[in-house]
XYZ file of C-alpha atoms in Angstrom:
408
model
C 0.943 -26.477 -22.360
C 3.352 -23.803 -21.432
C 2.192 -20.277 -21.545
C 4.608 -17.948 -24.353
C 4.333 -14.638 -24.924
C 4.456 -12.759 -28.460
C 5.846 -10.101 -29.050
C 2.763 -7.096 -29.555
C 1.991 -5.089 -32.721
C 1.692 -1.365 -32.846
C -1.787 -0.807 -35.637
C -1.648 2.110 -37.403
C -4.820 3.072 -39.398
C -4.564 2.210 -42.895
C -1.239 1.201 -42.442
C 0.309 -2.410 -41.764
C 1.210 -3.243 -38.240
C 4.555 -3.064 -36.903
C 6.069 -5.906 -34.381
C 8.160 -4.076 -31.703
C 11.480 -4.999 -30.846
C 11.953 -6.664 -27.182
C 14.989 -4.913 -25.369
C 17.046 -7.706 -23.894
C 17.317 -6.416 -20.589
C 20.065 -9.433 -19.635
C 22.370 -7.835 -22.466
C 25.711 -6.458 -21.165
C 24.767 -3.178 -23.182
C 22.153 -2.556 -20.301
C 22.764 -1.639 -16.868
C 20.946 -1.748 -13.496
C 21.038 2.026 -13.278
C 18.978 1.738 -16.398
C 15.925 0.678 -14.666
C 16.620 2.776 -11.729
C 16.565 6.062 -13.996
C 13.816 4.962 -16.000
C 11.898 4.416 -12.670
C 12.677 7.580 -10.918
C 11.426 9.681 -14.468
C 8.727 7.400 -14.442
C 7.390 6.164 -11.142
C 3.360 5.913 -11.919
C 4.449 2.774 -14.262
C 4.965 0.727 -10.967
C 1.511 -0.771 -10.479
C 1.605 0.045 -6.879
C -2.230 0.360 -6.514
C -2.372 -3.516 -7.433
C -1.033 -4.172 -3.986
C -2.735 -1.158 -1.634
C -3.729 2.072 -3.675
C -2.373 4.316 -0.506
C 0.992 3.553 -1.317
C 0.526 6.398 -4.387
C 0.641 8.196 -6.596
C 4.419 7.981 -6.051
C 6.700 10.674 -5.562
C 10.559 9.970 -6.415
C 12.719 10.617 -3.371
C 15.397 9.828 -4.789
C 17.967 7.481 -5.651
C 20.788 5.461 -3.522
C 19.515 6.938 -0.309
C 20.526 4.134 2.787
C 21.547 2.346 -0.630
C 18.045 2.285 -1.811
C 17.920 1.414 -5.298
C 14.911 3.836 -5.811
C 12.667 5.229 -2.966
C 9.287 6.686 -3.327
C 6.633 8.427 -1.449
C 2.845 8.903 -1.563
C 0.773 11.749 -0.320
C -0.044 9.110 2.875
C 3.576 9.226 3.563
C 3.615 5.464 2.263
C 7.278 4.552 1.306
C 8.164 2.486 -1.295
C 10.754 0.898 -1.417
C 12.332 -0.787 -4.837
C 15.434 -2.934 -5.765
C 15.887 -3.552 -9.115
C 17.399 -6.779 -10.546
C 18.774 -8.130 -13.766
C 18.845 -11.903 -13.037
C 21.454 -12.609 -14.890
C 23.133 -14.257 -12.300
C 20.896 -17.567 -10.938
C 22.024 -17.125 -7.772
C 21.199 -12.979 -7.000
C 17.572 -14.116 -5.556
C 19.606 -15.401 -2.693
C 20.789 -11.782 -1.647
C 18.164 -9.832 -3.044
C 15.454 -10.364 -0.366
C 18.019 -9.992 2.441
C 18.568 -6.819 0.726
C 15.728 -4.944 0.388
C 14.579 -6.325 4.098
C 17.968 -4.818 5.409
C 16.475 -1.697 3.899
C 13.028 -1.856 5.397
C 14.791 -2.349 8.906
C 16.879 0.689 8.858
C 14.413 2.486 7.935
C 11.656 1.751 10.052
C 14.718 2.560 12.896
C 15.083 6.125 11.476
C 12.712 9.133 12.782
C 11.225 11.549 10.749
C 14.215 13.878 11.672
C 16.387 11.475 10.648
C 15.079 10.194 7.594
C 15.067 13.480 6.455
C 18.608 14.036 7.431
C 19.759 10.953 5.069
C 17.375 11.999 2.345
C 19.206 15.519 2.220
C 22.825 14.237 2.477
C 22.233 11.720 -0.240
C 23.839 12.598 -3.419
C 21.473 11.012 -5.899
C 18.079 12.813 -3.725
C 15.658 15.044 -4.959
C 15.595 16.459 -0.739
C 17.380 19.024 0.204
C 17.323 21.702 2.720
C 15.964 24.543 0.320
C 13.183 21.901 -0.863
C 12.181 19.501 2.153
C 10.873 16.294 1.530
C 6.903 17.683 2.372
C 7.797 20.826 -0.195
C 8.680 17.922 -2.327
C 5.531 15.655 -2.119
C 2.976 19.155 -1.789
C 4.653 20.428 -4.975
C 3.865 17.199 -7.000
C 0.292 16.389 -5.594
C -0.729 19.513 -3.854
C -4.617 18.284 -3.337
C -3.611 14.988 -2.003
C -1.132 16.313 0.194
C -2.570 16.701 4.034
C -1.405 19.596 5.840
C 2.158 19.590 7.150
C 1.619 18.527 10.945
C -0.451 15.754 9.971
C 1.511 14.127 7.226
C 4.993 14.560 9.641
C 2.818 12.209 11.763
C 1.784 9.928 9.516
C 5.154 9.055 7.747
C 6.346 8.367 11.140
C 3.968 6.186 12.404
C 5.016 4.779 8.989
C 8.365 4.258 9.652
C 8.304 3.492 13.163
C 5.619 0.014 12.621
C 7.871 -0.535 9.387
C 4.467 -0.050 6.586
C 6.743 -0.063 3.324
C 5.791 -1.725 -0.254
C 8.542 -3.468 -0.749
C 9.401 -4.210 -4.784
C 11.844 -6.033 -6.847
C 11.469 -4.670 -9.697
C 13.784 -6.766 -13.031
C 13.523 -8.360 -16.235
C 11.622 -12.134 -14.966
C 11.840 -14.150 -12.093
C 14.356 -17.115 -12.036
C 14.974 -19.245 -9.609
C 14.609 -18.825 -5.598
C 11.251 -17.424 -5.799
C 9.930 -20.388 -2.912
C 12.729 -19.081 -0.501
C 11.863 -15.296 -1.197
C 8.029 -15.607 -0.313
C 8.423 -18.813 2.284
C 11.363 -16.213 4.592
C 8.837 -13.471 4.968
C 7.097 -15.536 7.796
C 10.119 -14.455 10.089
C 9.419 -10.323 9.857
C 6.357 -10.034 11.419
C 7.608 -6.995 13.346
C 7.504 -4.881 9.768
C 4.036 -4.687 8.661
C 5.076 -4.428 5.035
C 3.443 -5.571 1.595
C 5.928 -7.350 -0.674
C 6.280 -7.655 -4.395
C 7.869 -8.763 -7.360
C 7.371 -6.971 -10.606
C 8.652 -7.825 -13.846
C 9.340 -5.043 -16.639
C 9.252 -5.751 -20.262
C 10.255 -2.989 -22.546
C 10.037 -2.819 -26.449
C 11.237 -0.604 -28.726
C 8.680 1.688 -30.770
C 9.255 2.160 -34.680
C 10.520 5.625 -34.541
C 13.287 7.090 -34.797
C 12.978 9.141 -31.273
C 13.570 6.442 -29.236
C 10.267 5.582 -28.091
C 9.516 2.803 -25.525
C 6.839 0.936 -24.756
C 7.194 -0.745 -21.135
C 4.297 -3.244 -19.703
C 4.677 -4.117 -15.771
C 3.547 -7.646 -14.982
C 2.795 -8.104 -11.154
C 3.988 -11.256 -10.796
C 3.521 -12.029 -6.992
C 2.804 -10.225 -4.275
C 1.346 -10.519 -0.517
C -0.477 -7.984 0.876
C -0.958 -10.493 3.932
C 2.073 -12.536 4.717
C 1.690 -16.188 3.483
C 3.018 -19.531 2.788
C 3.159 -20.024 -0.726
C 3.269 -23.220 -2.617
C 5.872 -22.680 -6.000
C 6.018 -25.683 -8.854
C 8.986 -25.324 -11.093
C 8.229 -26.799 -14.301
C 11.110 -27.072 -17.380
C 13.891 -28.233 -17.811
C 16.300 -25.325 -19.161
C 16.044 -21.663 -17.966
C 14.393 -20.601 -20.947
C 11.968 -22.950 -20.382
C 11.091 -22.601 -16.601
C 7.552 -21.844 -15.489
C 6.804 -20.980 -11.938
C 3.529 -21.590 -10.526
C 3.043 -19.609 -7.523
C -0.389 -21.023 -4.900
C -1.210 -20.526 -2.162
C -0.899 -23.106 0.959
C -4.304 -24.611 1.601
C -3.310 -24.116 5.745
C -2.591 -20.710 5.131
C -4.714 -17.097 4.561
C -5.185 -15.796 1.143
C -4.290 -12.988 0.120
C -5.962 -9.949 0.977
C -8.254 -8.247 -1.592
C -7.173 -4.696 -2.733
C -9.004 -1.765 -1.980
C -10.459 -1.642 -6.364
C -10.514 -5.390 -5.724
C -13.500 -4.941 -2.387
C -15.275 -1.856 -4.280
C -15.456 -3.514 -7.411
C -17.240 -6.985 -5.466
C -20.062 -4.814 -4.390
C -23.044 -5.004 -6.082
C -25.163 -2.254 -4.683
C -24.381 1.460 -6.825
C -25.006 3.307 -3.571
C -23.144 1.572 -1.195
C -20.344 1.324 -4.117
C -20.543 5.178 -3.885
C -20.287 5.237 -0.430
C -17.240 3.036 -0.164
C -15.749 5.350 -2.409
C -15.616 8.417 -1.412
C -14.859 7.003 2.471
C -12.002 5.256 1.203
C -11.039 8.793 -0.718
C -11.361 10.761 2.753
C -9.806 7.511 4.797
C -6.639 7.330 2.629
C -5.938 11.276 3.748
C -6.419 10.911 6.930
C -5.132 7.615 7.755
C -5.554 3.959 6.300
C -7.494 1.334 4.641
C -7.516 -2.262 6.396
C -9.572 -4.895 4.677
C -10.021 -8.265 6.080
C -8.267 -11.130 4.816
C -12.039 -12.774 4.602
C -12.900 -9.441 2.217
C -15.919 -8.928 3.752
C -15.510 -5.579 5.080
C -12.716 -2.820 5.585
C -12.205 -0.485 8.140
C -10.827 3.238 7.722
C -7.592 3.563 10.813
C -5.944 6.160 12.203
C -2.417 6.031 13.973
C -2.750 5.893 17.556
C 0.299 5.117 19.681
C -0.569 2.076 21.794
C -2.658 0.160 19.092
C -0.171 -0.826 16.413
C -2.687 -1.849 13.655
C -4.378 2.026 14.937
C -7.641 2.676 16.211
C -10.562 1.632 13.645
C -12.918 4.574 13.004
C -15.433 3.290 10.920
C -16.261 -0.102 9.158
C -18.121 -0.926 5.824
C -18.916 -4.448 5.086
C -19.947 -5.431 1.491
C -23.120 -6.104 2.584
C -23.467 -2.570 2.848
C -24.009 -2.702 6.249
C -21.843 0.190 8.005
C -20.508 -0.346 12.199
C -19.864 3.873 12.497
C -18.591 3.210 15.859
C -16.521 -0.006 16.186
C -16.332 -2.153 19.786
C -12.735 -2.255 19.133
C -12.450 1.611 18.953
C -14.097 1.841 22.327
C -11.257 -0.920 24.023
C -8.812 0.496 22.052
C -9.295 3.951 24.109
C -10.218 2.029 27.280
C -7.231 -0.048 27.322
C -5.247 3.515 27.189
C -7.100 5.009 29.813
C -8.465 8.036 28.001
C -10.924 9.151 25.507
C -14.001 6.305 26.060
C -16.596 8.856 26.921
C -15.553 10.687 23.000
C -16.944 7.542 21.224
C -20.504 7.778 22.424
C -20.233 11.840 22.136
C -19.350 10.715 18.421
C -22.083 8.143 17.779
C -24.702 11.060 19.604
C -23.000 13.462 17.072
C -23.661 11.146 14.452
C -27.250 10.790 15.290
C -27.908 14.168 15.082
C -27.329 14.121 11.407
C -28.936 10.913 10.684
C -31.677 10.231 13.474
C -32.226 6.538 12.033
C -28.469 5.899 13.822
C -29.874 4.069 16.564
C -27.261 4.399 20.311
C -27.041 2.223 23.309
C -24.021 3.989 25.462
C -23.714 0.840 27.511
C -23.003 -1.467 24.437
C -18.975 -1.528 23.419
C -20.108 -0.892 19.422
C -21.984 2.496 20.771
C -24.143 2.723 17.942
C -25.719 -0.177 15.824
C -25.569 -1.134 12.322
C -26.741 0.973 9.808
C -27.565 0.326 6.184
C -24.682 2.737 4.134
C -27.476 3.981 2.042
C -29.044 5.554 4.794
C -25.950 7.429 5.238
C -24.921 8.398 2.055
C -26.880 11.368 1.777
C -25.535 12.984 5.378
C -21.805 11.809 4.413
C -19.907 14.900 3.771
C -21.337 15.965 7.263
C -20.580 12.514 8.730
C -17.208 12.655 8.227
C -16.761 16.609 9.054
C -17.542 14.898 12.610
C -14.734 12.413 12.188
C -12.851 14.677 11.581
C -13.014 16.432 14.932
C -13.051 13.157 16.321
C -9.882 12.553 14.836
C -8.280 15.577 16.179
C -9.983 14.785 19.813
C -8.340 11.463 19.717
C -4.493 13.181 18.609
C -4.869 15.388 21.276
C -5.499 12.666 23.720
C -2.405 10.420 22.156
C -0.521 9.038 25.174
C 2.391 8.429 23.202
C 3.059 5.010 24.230
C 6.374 3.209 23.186
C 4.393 -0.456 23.260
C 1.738 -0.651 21.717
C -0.850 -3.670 21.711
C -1.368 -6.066 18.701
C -4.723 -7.270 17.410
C -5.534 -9.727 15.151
C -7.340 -7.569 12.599
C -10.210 -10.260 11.641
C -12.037 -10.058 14.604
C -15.560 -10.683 14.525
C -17.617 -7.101 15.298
C-alpha cells in the first residue's frame, strides 16, 4: 500500500476544524526566489540539527553570493549551503547536484579573506564592510558566538577541508535521486553532509496571509554511502522512492540528539550534554559510524579530521586523553609531553583518574559519573590545553587522514 498524505486540520476550541489549503509550489504563479526569500526570513525552519546540530542555529548570509541560492552560517562557523528546486522539470536532478557541489568546491578554495571579500561585494548579502560577517553572526547569537580570533579560525579550517551541509531544499523529490546519492562517492576530498529536504506549505484560514510550512528530511548522509533507491508507480503522481541503505556499505551516522538520547544512564546523559555544549564552541562533534562513542575535535593543521580531545562512549565510559591525540602531536613533532601534563592536570581535580605516562592513551578509562561533578573545572583545563596546542600549530599544508573508527 502506498503511503498518501492528507491534507492537516487547524482545531479551534469550540469551533469546527478547518482543512488548510496546500500551495502548489509547481504552479507558474510561484517562483524559485519564493523559497529563497522565505528561507533567508526564516532560516531555523531548515531542520539542520537532523543532520549535525553544529551546523546552527543559522545565520542568513545572504543570498546569490558565488551564485548560492541561500547561504547560512552557525556560531561554529558551519556553512550551509542550500539550492532550492521546483522539480518541475524531470530532468533538473541531473544539474542540481553538480550544482551545489560546484558551490562547495569554490568555496572550500576561498580563504577567510576572501570569502569575506565575495560576501561584501554580493548584491543580495547581508555583509558588508560597516557590518562584517562576525558583527553579523555575534549580533544574532551573541552567547554562542566564540570570540573573534577563534571563530576566524574555525570557519577557515571550515572552508579549507570543505565541512558544508549541503541542502536541496524544493517541493518533492522526482526522479534521479539514485544518481544524486550513488555520485557522492567521488568527493571524498570535501568532508561535507548532504541533504534533501522537501517543503510543504499550506495556507492558514485568515485573512493575513498566514502559512503553515512542515520540512520533511527526506534523505540525508551524514557519512557518505551507497544507497539502494526502488522506484515504485507508474505515473509521476504516483512514484514512491524507497531510499536503503547498501548492505556492503556503512550506515549512516547517528546525530548528536540521536547518541544522547540512546543513553540510558541520567548522569552520563548529563555529562554528554553539557560536553557536547562546550565541544560545539570550541570545535566539533565526531561520532562513530558504529554510534558507540563520540569524540569532541579541535582543528589542528596536519590532522584533517583534527586532534580528538576527549571521548565519551555510551557506555559511559570516558578516554580523557585519547592514544590518537598523543600520535597526532607526535607525528607533528611537537606538543607530546602537553598530553600527560593534561591527564596530571586532570588528576589533580579528580584523583580517581588513574596515569601511566608511558601508555599512548596517558590516562585510563574513567566512569563519566565520576567526572561529572569536577566538569566545569575539567574542561577549564581543556581549555588551556586547547590554547597550548594553537600555539604549537605548525601550520602544515598536508595534513594526515585517519579513519575515524579506530578502535581506542
Amino acid at each position: 500500500m502506498m503511503r498518501s498524505e492528507a491534507e492537516p486540520h487547524l482545531v479551534r476550541e469550540n469551533q469546527p476544524s478547518s482543512a488548510l489549503r496546500p500551495i502548489d509550489l509547481r504552479s507558474r504563479d510561484i517562483q524559485e526566489n519564493f523559497l529563497q526569500e522565505l528561507l533567508e526570513r526564516n532560516p531555523a525552519m531548515l531542520p539542520v540539527s537532523r543532520f549535525d546540530e553544529s551546523f546552527g542555529p543559522l545565520v542568513s548570509v545572504g543570498r546569490e553570493i558565488l551564485g548560492i541560492d541561500n547561504l547560512f552560517i552557525s556560531p561554529t562557523g558551519r556553512l550551509t549551503v542550500v539550492e532550492t528546486k521546483l522539480w518541475r522539470n524531470p530532468q533538473a536532478t541531473r544539474h542540481v547536484l553538480a550544482q551545489i557541489l560546484d558551490y562547495a568546491n569554490r568555496l572550500s578554495s576561498l580563504s577567510v579573506e576572501e570569502f569575506q571579500q565575495r560576501c561584501t561585494g554580493a548584491n543580495q548579502s547581508r555583509v558588508s564592510e560597516a557590518n562584517d560577517l562576525y558583527a553579523l553572526v555575534s549580533d544574532a547569537f551573541p552567547e554562542e558566538t566564540p570570540r573573534e580570533p577563534e571563530f576566524i579560525d574555525r570557519l577557515q579550517k571550515n572552508l579549507a577541508t570543505g565541512r558544508f551541509l549541503l541542502l536541496v531544499v524544493g517541493d518533492g523529490i522526482r526522479e534521479g535521486l539514485e544518481s544524486i546519492l550513488g555520485s557522492l562517492h567521488h568527493q571524498s576530498r570535501l568532508h561535507f553532509t548532504f541533504g534533501l529536504v522537501e517543503l510543504k506549505l499550506y495556507r492558514m484560514p485568515t485573512e493575513t496571509g498566514d502559512l503553515l510550512v512542515v520540512p520533511n528530511v527526506v534523505a540525508h548522509s551524514t557519512e557518505i554511502e551507497r544507497a539502494v533507491v526502488t522506484i515504485r508507480g507508474a505515473q509521476p503522481e504516483q512514484v514512491e522512492v524507497t531510499v536503503s541503505a547498501d548492505p556492503g556499505e556503512k550506515a549512516p551516522k547517528l546525530t548528536e540528539s540521536e547518541f544522547l538520547e540512546g543513553i540510558q544512564h541520567p548522569e552520563v546523559r548529563q555529562f554528554g550534554e553539557r560536553l557536547f555544549k562546550w565541544g560545539r564552541r570550541r570545535g566539533w562533534i565526531e561520532i562513530t559510524s558504529k554510534g558507540d562513542s563520540a569524540s569532541i575535535r579541535i582543528p589542528f593543521s596536519t590532522a584533517r579530521a583534527g586532534l580528538i580531545l576527549i571521548r565519551l562512549y555510551r557506555n559511559g565510559n570516558v578516554l580523557t586523553t585519547p592514544p590518537k591525540l598523543r600520535q597526532a602531536l607526535r607525528r607533528s613533532g611537537v606538543g607530546e609531553e602537553d598530553v600527560v601534563a593534561l591527564a596530571r592536570d586532570l588528576q589533580k581535580l579528580v584523583p580517581e583518574l588513574r596515569i601511566d605516562p608511558d601508555k599512548e592513551r596517558v590516562a585510563r578509562v574513567i566512569s563519566a559519573k565520576q567526572l561529572l561533578p569536577q566538569l566545569d573545572a575539567m574542561l577549564a583545563v581543556y581549555d588551556e590545553a586547547i590554547a597550548k596546542f594553537s600555539d604549537l600549530d605548525p601550520g602544515n599544508d598536508n595534513p594526515i587522514d585517519e579513519p575515524d573508527d579506530e578502535m581506542e
